[in-house]
mmCIF file of C-alpha atoms in Angstrom:
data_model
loop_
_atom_site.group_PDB
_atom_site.id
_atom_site.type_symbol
_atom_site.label_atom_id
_atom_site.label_comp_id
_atom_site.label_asym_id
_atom_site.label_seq_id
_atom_site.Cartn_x
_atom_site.Cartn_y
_atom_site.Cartn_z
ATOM 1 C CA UNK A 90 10.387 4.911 116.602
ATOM 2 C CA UNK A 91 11.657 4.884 119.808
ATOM 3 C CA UNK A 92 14.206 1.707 121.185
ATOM 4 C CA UNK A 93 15.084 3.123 124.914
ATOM 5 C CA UNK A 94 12.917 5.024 127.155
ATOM 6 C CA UNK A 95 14.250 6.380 130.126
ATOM 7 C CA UNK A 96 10.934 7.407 132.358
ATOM 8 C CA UNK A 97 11.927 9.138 135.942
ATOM 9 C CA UNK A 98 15.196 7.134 136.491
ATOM 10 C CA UNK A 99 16.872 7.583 140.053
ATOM 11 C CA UNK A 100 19.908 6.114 141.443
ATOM 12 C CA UNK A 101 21.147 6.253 145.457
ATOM 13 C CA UNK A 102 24.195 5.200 146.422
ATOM 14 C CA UNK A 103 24.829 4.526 150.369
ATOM 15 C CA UNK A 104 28.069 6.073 151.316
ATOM 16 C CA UNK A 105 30.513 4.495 153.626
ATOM 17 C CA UNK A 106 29.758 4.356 157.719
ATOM 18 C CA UNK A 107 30.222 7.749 158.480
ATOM 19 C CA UNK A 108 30.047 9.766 155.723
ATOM 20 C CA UNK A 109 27.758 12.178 155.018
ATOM 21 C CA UNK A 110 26.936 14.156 151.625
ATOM 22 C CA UNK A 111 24.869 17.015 150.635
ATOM 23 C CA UNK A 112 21.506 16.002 148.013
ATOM 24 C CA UNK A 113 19.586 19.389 147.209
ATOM 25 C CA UNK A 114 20.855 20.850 150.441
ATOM 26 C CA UNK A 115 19.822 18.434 152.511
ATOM 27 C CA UNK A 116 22.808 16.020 154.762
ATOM 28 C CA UNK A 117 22.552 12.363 153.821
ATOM 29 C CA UNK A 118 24.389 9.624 154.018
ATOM 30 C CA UNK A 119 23.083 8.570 150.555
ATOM 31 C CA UNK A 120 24.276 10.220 147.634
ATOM 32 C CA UNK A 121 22.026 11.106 144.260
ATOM 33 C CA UNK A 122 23.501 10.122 141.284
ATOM 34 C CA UNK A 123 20.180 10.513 139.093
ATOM 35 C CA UNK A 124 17.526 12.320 140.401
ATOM 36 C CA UNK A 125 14.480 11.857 137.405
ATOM 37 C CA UNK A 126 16.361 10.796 134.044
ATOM 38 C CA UNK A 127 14.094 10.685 131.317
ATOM 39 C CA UNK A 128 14.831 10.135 127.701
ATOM 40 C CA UNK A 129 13.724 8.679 124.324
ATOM 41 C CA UNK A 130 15.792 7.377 122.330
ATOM 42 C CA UNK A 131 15.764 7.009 118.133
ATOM 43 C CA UNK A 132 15.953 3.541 116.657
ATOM 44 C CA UNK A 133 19.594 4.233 115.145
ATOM 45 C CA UNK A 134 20.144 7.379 115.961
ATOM 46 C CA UNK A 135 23.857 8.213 117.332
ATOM 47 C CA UNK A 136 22.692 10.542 120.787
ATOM 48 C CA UNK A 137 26.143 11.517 122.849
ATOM 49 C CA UNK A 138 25.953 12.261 126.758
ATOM 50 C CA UNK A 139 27.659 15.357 128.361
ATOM 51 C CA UNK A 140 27.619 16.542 131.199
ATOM 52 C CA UNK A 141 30.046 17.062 134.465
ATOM 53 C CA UNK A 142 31.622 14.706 135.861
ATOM 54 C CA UNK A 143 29.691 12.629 138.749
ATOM 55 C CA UNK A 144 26.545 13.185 136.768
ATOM 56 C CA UNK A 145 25.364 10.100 136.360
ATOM 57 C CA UNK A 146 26.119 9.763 132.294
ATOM 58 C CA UNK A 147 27.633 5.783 132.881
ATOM 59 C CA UNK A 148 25.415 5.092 135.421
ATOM 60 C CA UNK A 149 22.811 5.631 132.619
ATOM 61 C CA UNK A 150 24.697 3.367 130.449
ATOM 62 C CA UNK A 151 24.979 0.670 133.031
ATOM 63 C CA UNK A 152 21.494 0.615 133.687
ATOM 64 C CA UNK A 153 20.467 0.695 130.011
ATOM 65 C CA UNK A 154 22.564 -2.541 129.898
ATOM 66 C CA UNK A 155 21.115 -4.197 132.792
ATOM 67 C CA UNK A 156 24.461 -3.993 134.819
ATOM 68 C CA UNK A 157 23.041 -1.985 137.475
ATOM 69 C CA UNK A 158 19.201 -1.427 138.796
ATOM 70 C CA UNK A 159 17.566 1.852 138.818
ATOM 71 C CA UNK A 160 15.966 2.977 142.739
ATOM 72 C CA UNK A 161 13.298 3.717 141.049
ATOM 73 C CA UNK A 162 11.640 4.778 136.931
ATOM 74 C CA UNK A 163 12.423 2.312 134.450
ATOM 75 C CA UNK A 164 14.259 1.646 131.244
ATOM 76 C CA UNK A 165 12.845 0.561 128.742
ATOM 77 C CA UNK A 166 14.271 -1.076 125.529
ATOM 78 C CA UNK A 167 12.257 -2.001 122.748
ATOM 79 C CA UNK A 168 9.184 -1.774 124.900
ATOM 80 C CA UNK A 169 10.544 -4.414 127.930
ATOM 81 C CA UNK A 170 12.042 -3.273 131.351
ATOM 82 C CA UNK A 171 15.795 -3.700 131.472
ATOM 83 C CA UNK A 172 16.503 -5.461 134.609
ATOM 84 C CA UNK A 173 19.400 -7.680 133.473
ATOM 85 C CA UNK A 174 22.081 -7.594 130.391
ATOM 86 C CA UNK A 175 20.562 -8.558 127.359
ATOM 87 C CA UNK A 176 21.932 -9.670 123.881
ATOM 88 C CA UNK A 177 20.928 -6.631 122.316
ATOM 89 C CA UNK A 178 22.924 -4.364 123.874
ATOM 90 C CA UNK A 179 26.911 -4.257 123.480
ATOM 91 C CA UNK A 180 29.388 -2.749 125.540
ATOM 92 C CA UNK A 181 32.678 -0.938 125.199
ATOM 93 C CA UNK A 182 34.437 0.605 128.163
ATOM 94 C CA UNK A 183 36.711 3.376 128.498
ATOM 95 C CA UNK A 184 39.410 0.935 129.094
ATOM 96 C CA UNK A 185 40.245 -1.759 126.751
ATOM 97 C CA UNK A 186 38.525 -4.733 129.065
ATOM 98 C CA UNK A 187 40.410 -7.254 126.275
ATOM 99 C CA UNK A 188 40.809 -10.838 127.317
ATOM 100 C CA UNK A 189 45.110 -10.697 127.661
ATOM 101 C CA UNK A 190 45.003 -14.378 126.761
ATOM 102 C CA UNK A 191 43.417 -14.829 123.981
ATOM 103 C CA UNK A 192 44.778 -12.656 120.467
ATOM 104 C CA UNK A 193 42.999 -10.021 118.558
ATOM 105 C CA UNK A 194 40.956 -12.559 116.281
ATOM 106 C CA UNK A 195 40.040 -14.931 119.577
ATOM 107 C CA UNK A 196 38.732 -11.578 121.161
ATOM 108 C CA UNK A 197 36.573 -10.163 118.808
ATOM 109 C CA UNK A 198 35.215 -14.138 118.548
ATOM 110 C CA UNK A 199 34.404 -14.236 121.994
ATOM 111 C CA UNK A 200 30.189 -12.610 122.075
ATOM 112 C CA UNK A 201 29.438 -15.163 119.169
ATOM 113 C CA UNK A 202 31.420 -17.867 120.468
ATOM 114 C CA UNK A 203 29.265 -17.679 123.881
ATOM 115 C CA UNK A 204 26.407 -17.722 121.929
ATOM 116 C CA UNK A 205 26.907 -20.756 120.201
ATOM 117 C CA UNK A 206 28.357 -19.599 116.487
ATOM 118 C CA UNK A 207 30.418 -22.464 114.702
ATOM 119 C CA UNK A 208 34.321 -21.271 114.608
ATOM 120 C CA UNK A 209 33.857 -21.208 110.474
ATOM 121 C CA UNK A 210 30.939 -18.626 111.045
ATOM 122 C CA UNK A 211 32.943 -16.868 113.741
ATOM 123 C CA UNK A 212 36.507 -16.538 112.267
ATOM 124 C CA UNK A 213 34.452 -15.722 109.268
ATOM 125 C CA UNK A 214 32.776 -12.358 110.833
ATOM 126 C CA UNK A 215 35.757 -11.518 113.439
ATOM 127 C CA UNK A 216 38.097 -11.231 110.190
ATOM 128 C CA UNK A 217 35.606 -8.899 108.545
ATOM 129 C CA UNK A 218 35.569 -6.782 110.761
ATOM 130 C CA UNK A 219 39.497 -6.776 111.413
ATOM 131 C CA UNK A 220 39.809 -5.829 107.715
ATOM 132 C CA UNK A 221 37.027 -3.084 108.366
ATOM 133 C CA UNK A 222 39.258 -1.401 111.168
ATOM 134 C CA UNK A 223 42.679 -1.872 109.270
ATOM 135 C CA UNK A 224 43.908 -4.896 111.588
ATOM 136 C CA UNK A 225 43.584 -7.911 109.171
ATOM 137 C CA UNK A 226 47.556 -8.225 109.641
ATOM 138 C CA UNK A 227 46.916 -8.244 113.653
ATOM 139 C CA UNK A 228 44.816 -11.396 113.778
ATOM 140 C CA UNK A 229 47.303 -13.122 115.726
ATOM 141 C CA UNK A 230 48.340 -10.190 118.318
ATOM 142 C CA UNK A 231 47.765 -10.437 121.520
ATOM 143 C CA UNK A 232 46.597 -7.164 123.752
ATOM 144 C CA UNK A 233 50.376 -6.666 125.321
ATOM 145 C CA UNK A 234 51.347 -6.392 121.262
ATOM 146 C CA UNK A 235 48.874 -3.605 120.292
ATOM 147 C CA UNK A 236 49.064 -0.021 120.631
ATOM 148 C CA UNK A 237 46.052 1.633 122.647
ATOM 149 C CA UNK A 238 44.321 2.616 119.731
ATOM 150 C CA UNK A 239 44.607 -0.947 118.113
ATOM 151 C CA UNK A 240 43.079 -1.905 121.039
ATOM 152 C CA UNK A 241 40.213 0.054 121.455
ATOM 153 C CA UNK A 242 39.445 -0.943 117.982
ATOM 154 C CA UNK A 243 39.305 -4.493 118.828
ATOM 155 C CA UNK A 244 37.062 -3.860 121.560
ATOM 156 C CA UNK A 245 34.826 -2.166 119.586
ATOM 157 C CA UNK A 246 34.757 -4.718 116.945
ATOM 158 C CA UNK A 247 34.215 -7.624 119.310
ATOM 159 C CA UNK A 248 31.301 -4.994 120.552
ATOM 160 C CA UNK A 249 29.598 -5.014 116.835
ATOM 161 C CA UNK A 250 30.750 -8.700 116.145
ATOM 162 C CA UNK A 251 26.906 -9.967 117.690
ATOM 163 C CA UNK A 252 25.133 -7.205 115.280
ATOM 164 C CA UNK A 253 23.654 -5.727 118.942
ATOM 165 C CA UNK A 254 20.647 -2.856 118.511
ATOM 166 C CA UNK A 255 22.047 -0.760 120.825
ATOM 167 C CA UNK A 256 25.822 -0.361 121.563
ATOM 168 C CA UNK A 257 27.064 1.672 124.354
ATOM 169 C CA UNK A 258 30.149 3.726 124.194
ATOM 170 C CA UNK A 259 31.392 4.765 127.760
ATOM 171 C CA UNK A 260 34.522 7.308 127.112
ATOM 172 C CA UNK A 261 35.850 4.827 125.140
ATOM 173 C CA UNK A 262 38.298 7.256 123.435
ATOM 174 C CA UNK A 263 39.283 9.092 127.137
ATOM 175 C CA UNK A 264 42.480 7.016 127.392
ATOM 176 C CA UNK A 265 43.575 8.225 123.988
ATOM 177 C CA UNK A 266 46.041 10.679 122.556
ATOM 178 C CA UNK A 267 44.897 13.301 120.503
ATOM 179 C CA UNK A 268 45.647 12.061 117.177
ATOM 180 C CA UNK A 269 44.126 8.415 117.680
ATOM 181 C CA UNK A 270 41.290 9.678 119.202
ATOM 182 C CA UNK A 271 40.025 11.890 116.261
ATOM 183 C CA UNK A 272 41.293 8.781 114.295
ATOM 184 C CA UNK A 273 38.956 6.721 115.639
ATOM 185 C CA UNK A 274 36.444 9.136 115.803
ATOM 186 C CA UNK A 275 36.231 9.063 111.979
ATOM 187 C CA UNK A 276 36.411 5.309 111.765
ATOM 188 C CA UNK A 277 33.569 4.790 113.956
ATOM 189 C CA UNK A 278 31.285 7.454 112.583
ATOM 190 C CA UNK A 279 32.424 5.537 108.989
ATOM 191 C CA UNK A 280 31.695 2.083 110.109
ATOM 192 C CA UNK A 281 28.429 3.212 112.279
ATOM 193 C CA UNK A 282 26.788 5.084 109.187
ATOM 194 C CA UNK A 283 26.646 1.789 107.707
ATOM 195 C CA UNK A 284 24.338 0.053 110.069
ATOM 196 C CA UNK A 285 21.375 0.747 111.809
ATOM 197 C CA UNK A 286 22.582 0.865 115.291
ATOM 198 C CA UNK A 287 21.611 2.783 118.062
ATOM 199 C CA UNK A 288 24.512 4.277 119.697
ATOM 200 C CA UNK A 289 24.640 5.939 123.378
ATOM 201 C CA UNK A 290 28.178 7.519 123.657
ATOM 202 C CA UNK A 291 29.113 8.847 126.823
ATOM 203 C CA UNK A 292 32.179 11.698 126.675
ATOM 204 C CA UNK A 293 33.610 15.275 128.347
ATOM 205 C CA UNK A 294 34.452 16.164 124.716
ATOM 206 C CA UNK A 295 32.340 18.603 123.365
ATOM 207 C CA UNK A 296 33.934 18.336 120.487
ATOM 208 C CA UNK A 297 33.696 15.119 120.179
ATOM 209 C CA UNK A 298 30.132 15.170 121.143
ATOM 210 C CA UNK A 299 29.378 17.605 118.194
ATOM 211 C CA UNK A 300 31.353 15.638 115.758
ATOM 212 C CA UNK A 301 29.655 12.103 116.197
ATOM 213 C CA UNK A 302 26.501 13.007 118.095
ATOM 214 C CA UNK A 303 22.475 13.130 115.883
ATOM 215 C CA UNK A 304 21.602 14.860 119.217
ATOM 216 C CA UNK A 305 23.528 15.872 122.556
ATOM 217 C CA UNK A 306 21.466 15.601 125.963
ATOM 218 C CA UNK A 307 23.326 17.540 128.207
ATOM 219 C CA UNK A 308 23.121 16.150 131.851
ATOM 220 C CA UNK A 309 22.891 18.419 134.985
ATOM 221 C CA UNK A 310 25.297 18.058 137.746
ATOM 222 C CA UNK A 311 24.315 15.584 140.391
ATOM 223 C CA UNK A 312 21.883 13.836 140.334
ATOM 224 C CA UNK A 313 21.388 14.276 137.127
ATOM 225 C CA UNK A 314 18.831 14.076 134.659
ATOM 226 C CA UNK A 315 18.721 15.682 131.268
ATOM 227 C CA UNK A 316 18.613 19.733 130.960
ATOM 228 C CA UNK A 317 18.184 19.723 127.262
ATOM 229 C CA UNK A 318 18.788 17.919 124.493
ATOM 230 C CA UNK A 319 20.292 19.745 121.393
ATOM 231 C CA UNK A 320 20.084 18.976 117.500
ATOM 232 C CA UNK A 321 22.929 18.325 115.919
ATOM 233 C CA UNK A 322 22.532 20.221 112.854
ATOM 234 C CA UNK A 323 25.575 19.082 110.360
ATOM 235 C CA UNK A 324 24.853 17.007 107.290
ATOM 236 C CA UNK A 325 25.703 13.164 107.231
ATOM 237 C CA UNK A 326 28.179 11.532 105.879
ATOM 238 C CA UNK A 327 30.456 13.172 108.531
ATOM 239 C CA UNK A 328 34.707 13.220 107.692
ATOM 240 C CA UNK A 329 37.012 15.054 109.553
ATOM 241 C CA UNK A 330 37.544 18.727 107.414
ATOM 242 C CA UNK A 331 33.469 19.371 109.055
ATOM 243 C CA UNK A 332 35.591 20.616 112.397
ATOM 244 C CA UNK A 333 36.665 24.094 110.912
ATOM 245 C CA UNK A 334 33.439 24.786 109.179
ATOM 246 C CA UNK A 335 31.891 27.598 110.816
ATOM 247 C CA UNK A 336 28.422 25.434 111.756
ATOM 248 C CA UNK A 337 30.499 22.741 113.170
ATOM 249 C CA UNK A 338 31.433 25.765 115.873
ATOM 250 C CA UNK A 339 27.614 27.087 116.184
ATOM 251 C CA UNK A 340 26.618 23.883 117.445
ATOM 252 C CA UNK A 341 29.984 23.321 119.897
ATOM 253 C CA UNK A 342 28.519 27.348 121.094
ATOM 254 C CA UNK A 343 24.968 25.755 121.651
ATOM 255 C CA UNK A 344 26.140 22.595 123.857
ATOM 256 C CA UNK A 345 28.660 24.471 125.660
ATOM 257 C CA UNK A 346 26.294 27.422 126.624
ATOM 258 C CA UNK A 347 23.607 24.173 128.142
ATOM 259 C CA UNK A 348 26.898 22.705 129.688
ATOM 260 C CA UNK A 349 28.370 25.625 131.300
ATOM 261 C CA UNK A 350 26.011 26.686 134.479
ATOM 262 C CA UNK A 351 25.993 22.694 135.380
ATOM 263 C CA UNK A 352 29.668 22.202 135.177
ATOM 264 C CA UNK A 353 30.263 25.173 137.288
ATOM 265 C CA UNK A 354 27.683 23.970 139.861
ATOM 266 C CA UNK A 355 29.228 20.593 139.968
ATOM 267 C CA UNK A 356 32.273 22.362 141.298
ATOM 268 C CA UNK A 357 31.244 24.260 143.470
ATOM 269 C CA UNK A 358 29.242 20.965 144.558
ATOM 270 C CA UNK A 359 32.393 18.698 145.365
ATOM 271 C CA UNK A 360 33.389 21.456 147.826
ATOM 272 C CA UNK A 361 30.791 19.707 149.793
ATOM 273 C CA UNK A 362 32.277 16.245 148.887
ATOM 274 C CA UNK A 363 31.618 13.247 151.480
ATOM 275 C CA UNK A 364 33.185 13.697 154.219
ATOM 276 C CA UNK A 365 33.623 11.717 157.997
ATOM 277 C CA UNK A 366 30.866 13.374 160.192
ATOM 278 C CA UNK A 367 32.216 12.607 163.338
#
């Protein structure tokens, strides 16, 4: 069963007064950043966006959410245009976006506070899921007092606190070294195979991609819209030691071999950048 469908999705930006940009060859002072985007998407399936960068992968996500309107096409999620943010959907952004007031606990209560949860109830589900990303002794932290990667794992728990269908993931682990990131990696896929969410994960990381992803749509350079859209074939439960088997490294082949042509295009594409006509 299908939750999102994505049917011919395009997105123009105007540039500013007097710049000009190339779409398809032709001189506008509009630029393209999706030029048909269609995709289905599994009722709690895990699908991971790649593509180059200026693609269009988070202006997917933002219109999915209802934070920005398509020109034209349509999302759809569970059968009903998105045209606005909706309480099925949650959000976590690339960086941290954590309310510097309010502590650790406070944060992650914030969705259900706003949507009317008693504190009991809401203390109640923010410290489950503290315990469930190895913060229960950070409760009372604020965001100045936590390291990156504590953190992003606040904002991710405040992003399942509401139980949302669909979460999306844009680069959240980007801003990350190394280490945390594949660290986190394995503690989402851990706390994710437990639920029946639908995640749309935006990253550069093909490795990353292959590691989380049920399926990789790989997005052309601008405007995009998906090129193909590869099966993830590695068994489930995922842990970390699946990165040196040898089909772990068949798959990363497949997505980079989609991946390549278009990130090479996109290059030589921002040669012809915006620029002032006059």
């Amino acid at each position: 069963m299908d939750i999102i469908v994505a049917k011919d999705v395009r997105k123009k930006f105007k540039l500013k007064h007097g710049q000009q940009v190339k779409n398809n060859g032709i001189v506008s002072n509009e630029i393209d950043a999706l030029g048909g985007f269609d995709l289905n998407i599994k009722k709690g399936e895990f699908l991971v966006l790649v593509g180059p960068s200026g693609s269009g992968k988070s202006v997917f996500l933002d219109i999915v959410g209802g934070l920005s309107t398509p020109t034209s096409g349509v999302v759809y999620l569970d059968d009903k245009p998105v045209d606005a943010p909706s309480e099925k959907t949650g959000y976590v952004f690339q960086q941290y976006a954590l309310f510097p007031w309010r502590t650790a606990l406070s944060n992650i209560e914030f969705g259900l506070e706003s949507r009317g949860v008693v504190k009991e109830e809401r203390v109640k589900i923010a410290r489950e899921l503290l315990s469930l990303f190895g913060l229960s002794d950070f409760e009372d932290r604020y965001p100045y007092q936590l390291s990156g990667g504590m953190q992003q794992r606040v904002a991710i728990a405040r992003a399942l606190a509401t139980k949302p269908e669909v979460l999306l993931m844009d680069e959240p682990f980007a801003a990350l070294d190394a280490q945390t990131r594949e660290i986190l990696q394995n503690e989402l896929i851990r706390i994710w195979e437990g639920t029946d969410t639908t995640v749309i994960f935006v990253t550069h990381s093909i490795d990353e991609a292959v590691f989380l992803a049920d399926r990789v749509a790989v997005v052309t350079a601008r405007p995009g819209k998906i090129k193909e859209i590869i099966e993830i074939d590695l068994p489930r439960p995922r842990h970390g030691d699946i990165r040196s088997c040898s089909a772990f490294a068949a798959n990363r082949h497949k997505v980079w071999g989609a991946l390549k042509a278009e990130v090479n295009k996109a290059q030589q594409d921002w040669k012809h950048a915006p620029v002032n006509s006059k």
